[in-house]
Short mmCIF file of C-alpha atoms in Angstrom, two decimals:
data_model
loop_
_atom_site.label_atom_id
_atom_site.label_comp_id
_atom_site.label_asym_id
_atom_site.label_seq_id
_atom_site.Cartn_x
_atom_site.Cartn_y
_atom_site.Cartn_z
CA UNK A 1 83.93 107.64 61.58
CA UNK A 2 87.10 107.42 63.47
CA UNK A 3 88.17 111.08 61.45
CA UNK A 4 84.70 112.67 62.91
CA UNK A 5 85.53 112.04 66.34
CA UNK A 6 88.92 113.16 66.04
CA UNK A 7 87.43 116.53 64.60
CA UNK A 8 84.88 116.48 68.08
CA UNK A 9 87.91 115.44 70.73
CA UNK A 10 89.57 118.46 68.38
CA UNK A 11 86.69 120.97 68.97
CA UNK A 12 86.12 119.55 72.44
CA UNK A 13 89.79 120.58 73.55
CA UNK A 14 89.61 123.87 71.25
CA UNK A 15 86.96 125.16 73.31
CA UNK A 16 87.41 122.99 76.41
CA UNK A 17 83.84 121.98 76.82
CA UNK A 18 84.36 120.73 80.62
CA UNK A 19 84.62 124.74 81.61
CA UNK A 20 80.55 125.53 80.90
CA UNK A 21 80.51 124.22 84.14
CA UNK A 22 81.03 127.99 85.55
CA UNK A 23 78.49 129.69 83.14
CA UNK A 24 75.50 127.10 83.15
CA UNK A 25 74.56 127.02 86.22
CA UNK A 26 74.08 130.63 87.16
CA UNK A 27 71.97 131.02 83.67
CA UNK A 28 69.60 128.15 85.07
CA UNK A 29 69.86 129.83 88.75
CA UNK A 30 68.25 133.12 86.64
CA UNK A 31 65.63 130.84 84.87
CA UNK A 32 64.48 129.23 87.77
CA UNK A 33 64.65 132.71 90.06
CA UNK A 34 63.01 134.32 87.11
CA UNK A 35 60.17 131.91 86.56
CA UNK A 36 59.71 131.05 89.98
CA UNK A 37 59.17 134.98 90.66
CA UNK A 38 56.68 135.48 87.60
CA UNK A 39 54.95 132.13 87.39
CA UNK A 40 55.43 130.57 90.88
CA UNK A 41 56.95 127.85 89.81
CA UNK A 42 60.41 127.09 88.79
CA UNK A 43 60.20 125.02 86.01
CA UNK A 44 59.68 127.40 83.00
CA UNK A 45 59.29 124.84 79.90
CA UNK A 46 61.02 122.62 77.70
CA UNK A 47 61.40 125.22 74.71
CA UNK A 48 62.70 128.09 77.08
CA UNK A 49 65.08 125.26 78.46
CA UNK A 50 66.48 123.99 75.11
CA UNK A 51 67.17 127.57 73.73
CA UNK A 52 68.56 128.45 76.85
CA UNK A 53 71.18 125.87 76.55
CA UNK A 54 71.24 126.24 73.27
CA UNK A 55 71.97 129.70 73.71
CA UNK A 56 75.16 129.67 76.07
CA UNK A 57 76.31 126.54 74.65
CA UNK A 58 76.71 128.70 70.98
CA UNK A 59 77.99 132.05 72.74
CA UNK A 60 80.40 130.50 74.82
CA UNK A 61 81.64 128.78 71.81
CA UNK A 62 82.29 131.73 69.72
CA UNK A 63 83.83 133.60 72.46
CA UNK A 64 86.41 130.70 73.21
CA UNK A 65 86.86 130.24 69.29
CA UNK A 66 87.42 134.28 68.90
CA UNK A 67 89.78 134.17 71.51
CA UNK A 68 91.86 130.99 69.97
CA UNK A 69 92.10 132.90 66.44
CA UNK A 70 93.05 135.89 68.30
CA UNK A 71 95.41 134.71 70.12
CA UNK A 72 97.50 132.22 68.15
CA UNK A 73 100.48 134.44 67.86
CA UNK A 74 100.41 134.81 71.71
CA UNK A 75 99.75 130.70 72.39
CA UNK A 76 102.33 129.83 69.39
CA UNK A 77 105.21 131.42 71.86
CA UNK A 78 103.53 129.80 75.23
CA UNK A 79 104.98 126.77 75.99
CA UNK A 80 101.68 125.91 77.99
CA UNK A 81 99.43 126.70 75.15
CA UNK A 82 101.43 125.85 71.94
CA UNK A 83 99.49 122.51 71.66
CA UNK A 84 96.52 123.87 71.06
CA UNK A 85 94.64 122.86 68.43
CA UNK A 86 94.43 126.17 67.04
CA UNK A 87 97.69 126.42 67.18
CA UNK A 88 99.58 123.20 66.30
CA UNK A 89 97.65 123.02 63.08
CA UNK A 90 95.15 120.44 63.29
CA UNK A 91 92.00 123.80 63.43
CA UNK A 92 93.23 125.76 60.40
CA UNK A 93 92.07 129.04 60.33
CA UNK A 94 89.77 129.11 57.71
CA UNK A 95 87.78 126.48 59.62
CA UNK A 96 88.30 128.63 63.03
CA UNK A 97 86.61 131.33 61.36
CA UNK A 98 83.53 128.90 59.95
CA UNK A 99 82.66 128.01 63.34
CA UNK A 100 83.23 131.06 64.60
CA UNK A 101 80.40 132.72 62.30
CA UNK A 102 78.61 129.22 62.82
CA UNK A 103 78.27 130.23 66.68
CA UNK A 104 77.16 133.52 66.11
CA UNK A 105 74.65 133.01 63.90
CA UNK A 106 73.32 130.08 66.05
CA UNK A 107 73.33 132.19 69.50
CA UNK A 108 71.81 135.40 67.05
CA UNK A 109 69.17 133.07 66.04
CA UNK A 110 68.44 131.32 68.86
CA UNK A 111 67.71 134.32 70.78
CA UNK A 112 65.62 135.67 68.36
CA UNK A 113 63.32 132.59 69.28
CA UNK A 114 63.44 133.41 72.84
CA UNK A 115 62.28 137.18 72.56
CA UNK A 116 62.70 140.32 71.17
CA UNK A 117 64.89 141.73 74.10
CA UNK A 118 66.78 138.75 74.04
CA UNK A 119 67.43 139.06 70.35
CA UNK A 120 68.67 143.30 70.36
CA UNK A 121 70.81 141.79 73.54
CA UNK A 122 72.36 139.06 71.34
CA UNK A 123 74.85 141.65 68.67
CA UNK A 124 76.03 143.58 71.66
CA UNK A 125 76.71 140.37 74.05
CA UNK A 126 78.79 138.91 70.74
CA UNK A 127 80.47 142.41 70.81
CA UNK A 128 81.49 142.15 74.61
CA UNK A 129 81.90 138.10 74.28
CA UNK A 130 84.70 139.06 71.50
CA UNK A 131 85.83 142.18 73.19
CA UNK A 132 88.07 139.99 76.43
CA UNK A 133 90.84 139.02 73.78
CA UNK A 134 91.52 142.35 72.40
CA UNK A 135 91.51 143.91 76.19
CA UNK A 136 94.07 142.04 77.34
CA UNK A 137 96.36 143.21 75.01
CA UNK A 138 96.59 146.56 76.61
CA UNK A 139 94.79 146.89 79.83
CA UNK A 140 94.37 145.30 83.09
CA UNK A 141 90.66 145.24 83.43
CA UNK A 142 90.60 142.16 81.08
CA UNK A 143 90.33 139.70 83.88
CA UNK A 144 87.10 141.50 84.57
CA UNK A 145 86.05 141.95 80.99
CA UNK A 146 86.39 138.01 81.22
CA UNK A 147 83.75 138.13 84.17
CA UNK A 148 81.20 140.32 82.93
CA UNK A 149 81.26 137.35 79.63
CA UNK A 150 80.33 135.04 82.43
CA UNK A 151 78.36 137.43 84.24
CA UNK A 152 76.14 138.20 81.56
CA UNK A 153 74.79 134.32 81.71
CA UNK A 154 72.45 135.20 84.78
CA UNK A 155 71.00 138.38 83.02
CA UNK A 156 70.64 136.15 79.76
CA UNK A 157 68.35 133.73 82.05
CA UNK A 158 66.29 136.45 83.05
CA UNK A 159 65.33 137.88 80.28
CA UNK A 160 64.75 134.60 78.20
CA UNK A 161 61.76 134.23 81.28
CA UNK A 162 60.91 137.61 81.86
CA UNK A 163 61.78 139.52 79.09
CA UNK A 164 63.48 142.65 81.56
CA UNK A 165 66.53 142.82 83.41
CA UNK A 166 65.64 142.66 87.25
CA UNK A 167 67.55 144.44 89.87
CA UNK A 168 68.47 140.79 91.32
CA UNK A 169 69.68 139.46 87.79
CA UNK A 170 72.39 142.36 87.44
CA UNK A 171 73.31 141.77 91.15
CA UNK A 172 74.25 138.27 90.39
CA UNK A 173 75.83 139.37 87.60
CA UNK A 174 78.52 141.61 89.33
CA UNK A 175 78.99 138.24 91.68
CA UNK A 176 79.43 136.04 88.91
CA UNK A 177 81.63 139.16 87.58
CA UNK A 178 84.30 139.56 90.21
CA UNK A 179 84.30 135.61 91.25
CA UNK A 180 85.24 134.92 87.50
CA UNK A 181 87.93 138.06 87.30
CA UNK A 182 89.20 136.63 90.96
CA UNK A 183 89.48 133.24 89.98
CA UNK A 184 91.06 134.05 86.13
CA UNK A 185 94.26 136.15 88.02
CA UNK A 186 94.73 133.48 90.29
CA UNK A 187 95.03 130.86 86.81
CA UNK A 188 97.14 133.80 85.40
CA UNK A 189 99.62 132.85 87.25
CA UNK A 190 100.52 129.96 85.71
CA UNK A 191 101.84 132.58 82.86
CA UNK A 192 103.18 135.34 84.88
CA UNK A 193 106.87 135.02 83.66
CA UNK A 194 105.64 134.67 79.86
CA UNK A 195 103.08 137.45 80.31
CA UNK A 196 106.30 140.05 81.34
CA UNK A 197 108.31 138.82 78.31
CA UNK A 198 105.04 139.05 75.37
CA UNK A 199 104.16 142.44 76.91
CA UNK A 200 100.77 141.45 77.68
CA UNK A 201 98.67 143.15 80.52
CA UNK A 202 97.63 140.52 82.98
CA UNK A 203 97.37 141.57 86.81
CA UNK A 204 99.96 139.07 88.14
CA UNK A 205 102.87 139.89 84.75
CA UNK A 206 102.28 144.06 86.54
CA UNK A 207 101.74 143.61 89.82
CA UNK A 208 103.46 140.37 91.08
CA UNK A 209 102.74 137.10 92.74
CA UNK A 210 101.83 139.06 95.89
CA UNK A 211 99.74 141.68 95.15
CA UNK A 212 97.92 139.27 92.64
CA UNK A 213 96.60 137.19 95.56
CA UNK A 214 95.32 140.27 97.73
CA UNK A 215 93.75 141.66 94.24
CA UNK A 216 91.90 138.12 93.62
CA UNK A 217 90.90 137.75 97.20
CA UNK A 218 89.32 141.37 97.43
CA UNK A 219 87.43 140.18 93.82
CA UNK A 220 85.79 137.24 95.65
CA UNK A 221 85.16 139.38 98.94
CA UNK A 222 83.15 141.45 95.99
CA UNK A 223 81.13 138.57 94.94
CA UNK A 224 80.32 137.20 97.93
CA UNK A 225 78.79 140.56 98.66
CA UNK A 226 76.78 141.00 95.29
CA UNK A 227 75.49 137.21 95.84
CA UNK A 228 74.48 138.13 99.14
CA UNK A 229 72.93 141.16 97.87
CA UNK A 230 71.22 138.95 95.15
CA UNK A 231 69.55 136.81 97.68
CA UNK A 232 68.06 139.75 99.45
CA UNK A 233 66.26 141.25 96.32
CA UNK A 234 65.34 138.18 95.06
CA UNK A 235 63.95 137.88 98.89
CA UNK A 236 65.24 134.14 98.82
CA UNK A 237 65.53 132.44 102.27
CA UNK A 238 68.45 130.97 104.69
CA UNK A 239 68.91 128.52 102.26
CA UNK A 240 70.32 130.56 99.92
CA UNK A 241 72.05 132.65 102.42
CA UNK A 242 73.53 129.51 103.48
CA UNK A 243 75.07 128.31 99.92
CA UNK A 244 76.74 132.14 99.81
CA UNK A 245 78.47 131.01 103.09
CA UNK A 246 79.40 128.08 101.38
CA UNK A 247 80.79 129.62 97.98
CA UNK A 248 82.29 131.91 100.68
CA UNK A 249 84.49 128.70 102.40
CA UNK A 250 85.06 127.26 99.11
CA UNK A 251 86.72 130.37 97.76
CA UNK A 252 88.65 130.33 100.92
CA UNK A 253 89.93 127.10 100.17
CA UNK A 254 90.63 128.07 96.79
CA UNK A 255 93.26 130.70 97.91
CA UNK A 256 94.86 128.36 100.41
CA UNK A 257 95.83 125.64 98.04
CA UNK A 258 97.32 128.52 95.23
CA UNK A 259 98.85 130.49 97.93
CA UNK A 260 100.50 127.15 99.13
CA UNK A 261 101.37 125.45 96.20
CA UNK A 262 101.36 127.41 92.80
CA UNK A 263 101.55 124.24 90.97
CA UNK A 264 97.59 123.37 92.17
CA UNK A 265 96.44 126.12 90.60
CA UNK A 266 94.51 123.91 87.58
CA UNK A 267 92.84 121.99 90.61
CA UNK A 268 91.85 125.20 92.67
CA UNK A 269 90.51 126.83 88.81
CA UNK A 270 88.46 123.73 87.78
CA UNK A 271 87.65 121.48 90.16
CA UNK A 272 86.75 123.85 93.50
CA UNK A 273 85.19 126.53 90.96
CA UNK A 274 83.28 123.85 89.65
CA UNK A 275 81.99 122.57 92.36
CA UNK A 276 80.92 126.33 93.49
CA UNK A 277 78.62 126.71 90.57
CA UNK A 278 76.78 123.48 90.99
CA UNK A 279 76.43 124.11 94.52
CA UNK A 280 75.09 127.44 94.33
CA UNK A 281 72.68 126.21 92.08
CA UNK A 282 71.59 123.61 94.49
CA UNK A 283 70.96 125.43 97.18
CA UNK A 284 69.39 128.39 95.22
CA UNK A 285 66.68 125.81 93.56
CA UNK A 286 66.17 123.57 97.34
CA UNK A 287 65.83 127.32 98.75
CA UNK A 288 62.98 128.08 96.05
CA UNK A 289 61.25 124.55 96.09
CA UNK A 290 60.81 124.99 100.15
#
């Protein structure tokens, strides 16, 4: 007994659980848009509920598992990272790749039990899912590649209801896109110096400090637009308008404490973006229920 939960506190920091909070949300802002839209009412089922968690619990696993076995050689040199359990030994490889497949198949499976767009979406989502940790090995645009993984939760929730992608779902998308991409250069600096010396291609190891604040604050300036731009062709009310503001001052916030004190950065990433996606939620479901 006391071996299994050492394997799930091993898993749980592996693929650090806690950080759904960014992803789940928006997919249950989509289902409840979605549903609300096509049904008039938000509440869309138990099944569709279940897979749906089911569903980004299993892809977000396999996409921070993928990213773990790609990157060991990378973490192995990082003082930051290099007690990882993928990388201290205690998640061999062999059983990386297990639960790796294990995901897949789940997520694969899963959304072949949602619907048949859902299921054709499912191989190319694992493709783009896997395709952040090779990016960032030679290009820039990783950060973003990292927010379109994100951003693809909201267009998952739509078409587990609906069974299309709606104009508003791929607007909240490129929101959830560029907020993501904003947020992951301003935790990339944490590994600026490191970045420079393992040749990798992260905004902040090219650019600097400097220019990686202007380039992460002109990413959120982006998403605030495309969630405003959500709420008007979802044709949602002030009270959705109202939680953009909000996101708006939060993401504010954010760049005060990193610009301020570098060494905040873990609170600014977890605890403010955190808050921001549970927020958002609420306001987007009080907004629909009145």
């Amino acid at each position: 007994m006391k071996k299994f939960k050492q394997i799930l506190l091993d898993i749980n920091e592996l693929i650090v659980f806690k950080h759904s909070v960014f992803a789940l949300p928006f997919i249950f802002v989509a289902m409840i848009t979605a549903s609300k839209i096509q049904n008039n009412t938000m509440w869309f089922g138990i099944k569709l509920f279940i897979l749906g968690v089911f569903c980004a619990v299993s892809a977000r696993n396999f996409a921070m598992a993928f990213n773990r076995y790609m990157d060991e050689d990378i973490d192995r040199l990082n003082p930051r990272c290099a007690n990882r359990p993928s990388v201290d030994g205690r998640i061999g490889r062999k059983n990386l790749i297990i639960f790796i497949i294990s995901n897949a198949c789940i997520f694969v499976l899963v959304a072949y039990f949602i619907n048949d767009l859902a299921f054709w979406l499912s191989f190319p989502i694992l493709i783009i899912l896997g395709g952040y940790s090779i990016f960032k090995r030679f290009s820039q645009i990783a950060h973003i590649i990292l927010g379109f993984c994100l951003g693809l939760a909201p267009i998952a929730g739509a078409v587990a209801i609906s069974g299309e992608i709606p104009l508003w779902s791929a607007l909240l998308c490129c929101g959830v896109s560029f907020w993501v991409g904003g947020f992951d250069i301003l935790y990339s600096l944490q590994d600026m110096e490191y970045d420079k010396k393992a040749g990798l291609f992260s905004i902040p190891s090219i650019y600097g400090s400097a220019a990686s604040m202007f380039i992460s604050g002109l990413f959120h300036i982006i998403a605030i637009l495309f969630w405003l731009l959500f709420c008007w062709a979802a044709q949602l009310g002030y009270i959705a308008y109202l939680g953009v503001m909000i996101s708006a001052l939060i993401l504010y916030l954010e760049h005060r404490i990193v610009k301020k004190d570098f060494s905040k950065i873990d609170k600014a990433f977890f605890t403010l973006n955190g808050y921001l996606g549970i927020m958002f939620f609420c306001f987007i479901f009080l907004d629909l229920f009145l």
